[in-house]
PDB file of C-alpha atoms in Angstrom:
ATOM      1  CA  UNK A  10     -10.936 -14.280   7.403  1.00 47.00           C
ATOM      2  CA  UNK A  11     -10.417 -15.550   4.021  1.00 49.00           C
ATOM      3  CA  UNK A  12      -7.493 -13.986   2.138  1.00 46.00           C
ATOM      4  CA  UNK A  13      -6.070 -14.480  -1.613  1.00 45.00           C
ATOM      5  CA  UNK A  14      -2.248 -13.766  -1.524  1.00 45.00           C
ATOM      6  CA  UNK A  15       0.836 -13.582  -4.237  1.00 44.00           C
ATOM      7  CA  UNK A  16       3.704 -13.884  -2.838  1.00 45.00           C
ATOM      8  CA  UNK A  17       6.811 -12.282  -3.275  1.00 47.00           C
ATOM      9  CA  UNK A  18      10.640 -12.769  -2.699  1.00 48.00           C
ATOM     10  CA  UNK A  19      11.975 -10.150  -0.568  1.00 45.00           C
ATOM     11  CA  UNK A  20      15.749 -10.605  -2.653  1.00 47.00           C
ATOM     12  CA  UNK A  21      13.381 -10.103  -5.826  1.00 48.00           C
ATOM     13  CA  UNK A  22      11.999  -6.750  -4.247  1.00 45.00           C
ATOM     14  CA  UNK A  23      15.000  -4.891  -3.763  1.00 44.00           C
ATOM     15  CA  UNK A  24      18.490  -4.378  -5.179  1.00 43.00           C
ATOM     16  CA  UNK A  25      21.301  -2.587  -5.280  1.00 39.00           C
ATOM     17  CA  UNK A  26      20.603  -0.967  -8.590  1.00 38.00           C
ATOM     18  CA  UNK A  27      17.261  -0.289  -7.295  1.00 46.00           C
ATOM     19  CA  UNK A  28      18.631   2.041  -4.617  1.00 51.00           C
ATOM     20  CA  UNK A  29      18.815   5.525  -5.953  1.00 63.00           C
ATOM     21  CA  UNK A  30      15.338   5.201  -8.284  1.00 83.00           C
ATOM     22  CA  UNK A  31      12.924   4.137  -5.676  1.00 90.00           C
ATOM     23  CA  UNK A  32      12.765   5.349  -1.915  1.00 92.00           C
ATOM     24  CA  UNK A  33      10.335   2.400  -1.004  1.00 93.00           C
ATOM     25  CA  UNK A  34      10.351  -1.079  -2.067  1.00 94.00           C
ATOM     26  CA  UNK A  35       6.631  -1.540  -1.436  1.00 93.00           C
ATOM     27  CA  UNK A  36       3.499   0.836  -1.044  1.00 93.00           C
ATOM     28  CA  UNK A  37       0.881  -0.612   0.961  1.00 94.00           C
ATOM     29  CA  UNK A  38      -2.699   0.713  -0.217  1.00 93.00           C
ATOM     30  CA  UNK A  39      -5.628  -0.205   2.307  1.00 93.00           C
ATOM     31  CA  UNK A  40      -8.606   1.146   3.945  1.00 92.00           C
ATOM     32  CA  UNK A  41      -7.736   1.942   7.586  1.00 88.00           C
ATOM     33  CA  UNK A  42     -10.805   1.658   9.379  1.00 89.00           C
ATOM     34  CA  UNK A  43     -11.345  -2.448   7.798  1.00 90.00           C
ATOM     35  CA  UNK A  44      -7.331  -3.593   8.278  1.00 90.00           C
ATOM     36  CA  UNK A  45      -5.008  -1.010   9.533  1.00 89.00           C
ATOM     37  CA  UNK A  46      -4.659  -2.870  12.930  1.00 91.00           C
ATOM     38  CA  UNK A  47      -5.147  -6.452  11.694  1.00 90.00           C
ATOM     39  CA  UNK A  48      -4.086  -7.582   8.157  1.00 91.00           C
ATOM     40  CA  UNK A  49      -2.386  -4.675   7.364  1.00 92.00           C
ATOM     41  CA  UNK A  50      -0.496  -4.244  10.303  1.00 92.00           C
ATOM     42  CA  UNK A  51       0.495  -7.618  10.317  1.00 93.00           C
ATOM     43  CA  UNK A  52       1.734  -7.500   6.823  1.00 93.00           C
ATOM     44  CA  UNK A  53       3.582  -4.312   6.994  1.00 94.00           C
ATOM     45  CA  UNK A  54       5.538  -6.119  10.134  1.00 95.00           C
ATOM     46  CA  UNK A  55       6.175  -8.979   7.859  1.00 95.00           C
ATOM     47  CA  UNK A  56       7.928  -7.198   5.192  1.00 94.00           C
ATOM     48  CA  UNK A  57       9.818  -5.324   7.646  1.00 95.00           C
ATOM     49  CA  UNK A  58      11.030  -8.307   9.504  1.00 96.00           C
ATOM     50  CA  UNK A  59      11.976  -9.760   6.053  1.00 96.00           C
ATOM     51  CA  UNK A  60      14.225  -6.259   5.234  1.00 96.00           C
ATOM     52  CA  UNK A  61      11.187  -4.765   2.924  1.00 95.00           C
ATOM     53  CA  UNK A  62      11.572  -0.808   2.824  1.00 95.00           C
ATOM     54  CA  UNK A  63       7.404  -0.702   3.075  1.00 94.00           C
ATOM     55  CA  UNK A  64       5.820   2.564   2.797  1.00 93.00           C
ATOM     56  CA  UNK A  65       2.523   2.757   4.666  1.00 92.00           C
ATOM     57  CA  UNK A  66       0.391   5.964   5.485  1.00 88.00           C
ATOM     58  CA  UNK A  67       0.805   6.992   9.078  1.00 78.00           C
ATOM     59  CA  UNK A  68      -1.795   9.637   9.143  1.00 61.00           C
ATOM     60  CA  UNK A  69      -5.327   9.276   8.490  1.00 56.00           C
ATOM     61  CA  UNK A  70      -7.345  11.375   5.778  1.00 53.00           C
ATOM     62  CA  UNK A  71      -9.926  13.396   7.193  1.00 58.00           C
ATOM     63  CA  UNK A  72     -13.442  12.416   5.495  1.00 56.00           C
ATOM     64  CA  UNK A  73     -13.983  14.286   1.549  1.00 56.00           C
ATOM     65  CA  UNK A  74     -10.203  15.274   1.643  1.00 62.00           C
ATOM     66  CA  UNK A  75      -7.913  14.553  -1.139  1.00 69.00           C
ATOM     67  CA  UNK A  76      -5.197  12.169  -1.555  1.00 74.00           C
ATOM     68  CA  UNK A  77      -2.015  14.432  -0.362  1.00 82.00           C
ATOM     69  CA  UNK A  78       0.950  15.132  -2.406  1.00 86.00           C
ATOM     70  CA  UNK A  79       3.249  13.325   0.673  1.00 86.00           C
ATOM     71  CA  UNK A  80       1.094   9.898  -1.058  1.00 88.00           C
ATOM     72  CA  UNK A  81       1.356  10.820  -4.548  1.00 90.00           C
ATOM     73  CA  UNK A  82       5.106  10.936  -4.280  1.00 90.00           C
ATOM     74  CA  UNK A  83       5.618   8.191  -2.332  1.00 90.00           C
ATOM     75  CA  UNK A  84       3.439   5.748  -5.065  1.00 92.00           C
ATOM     76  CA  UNK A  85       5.724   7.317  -7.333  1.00 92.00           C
ATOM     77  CA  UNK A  86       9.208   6.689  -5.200  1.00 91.00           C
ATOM     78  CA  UNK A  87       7.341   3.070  -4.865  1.00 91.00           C
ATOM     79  CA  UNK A  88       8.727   0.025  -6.629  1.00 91.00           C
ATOM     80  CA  UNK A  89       5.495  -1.934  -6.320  1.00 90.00           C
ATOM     81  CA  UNK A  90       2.421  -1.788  -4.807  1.00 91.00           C
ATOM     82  CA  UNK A  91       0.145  -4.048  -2.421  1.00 92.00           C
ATOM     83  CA  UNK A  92      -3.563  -2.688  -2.667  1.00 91.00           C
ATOM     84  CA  UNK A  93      -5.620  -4.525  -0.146  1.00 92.00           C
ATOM     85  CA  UNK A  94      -9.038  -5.008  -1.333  1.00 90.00           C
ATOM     86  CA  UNK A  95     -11.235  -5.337   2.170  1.00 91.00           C
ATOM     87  CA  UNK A  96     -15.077  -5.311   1.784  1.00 89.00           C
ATOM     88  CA  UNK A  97     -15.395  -1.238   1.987  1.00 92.00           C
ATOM     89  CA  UNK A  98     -12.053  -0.395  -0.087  1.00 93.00           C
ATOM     90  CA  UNK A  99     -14.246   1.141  -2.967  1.00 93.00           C
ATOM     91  CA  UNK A 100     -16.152   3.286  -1.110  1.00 94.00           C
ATOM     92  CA  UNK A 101     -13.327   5.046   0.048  1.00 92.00           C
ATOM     93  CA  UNK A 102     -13.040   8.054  -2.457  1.00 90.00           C
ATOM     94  CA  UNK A 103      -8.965   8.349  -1.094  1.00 88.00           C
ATOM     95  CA  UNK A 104      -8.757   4.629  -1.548  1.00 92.00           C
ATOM     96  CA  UNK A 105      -9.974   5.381  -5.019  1.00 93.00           C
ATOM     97  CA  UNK A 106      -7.689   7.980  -5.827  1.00 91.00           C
ATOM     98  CA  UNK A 107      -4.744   6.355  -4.368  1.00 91.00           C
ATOM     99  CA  UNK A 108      -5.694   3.116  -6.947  1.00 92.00           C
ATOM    100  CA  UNK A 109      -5.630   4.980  -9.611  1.00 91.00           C
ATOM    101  CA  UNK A 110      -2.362   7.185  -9.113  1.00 92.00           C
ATOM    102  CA  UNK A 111      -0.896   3.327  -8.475  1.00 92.00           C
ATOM    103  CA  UNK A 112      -1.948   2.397 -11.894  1.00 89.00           C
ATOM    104  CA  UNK A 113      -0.807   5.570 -13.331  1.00 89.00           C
ATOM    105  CA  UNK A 114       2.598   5.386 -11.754  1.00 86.00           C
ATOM    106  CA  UNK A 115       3.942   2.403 -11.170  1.00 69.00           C
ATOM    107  CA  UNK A 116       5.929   0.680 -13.895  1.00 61.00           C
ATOM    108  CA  UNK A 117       6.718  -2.605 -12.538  1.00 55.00           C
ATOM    109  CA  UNK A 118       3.963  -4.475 -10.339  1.00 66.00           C
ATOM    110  CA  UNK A 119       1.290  -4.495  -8.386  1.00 67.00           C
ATOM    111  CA  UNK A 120      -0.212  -6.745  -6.096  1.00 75.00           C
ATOM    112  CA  UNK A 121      -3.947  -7.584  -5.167  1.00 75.00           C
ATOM    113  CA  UNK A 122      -4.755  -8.764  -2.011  1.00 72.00           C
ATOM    114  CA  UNK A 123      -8.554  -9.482  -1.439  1.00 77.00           C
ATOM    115  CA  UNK A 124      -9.124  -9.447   2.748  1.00 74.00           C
ATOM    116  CA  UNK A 125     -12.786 -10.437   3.868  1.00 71.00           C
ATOM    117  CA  UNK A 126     -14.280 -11.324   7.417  1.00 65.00           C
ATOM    118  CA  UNK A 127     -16.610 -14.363   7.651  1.00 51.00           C
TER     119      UNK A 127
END
């Protein structure tokens, strides 16, 4: 698995002043059925470990639904965002419609992760 990662400073992530304006320091954005229980998972434990506030969707979209208001506010309660690019992100209409509330919302960062399988 090749993978293209930016790393970030948990400290940098959150703060004190941070505390009342965003619920979550990071959103995670991914595909479920290419990297919930591999990269994903393993990064959402990371940022945990390391005393991230991560945000990641429990529940899984039922095929042709629409992105749920629970998701819309948390991208918005988000600080950043990670959007994991795996082979089949873009075909994902929810995937598509979560990236583009991200880019709408958030005012500080995002960050790309590109995940592929050799």
């Amino acid at each position: 698995m090749d993978t293209t990662i930016t790393t970030v400073d948990p400290s940098s992530v959150s703060s004190p002043s941070s505390s009342k304006q965003w619920k979550h320091d990071v959103f995670l954005s991914f595909r479920g059925e290419d990297t919930r229980r591999t990269f994903t998972d393993n990064l959402y434990w990371t940022l945990k470990d390391n005393k991230v506030n991560v945000f990641i969707d429990e529940n899984e979209l039922p095929r042709g639904e629409n992105i749920t208001d629970e998701l819309v506010k948390a991208i918005r309660r988000s600080r950043m965002s990670v959007v994991i690019f795996s082979k089949r992100y873009a075909e994902s209409r929810w995937c598509l419609e979560e990236l583009e509330k991200i880019v709408a919302f958030q005012r500080l960062s995002c960050i790309f992760l590109c995940v592929t399988r050799e």
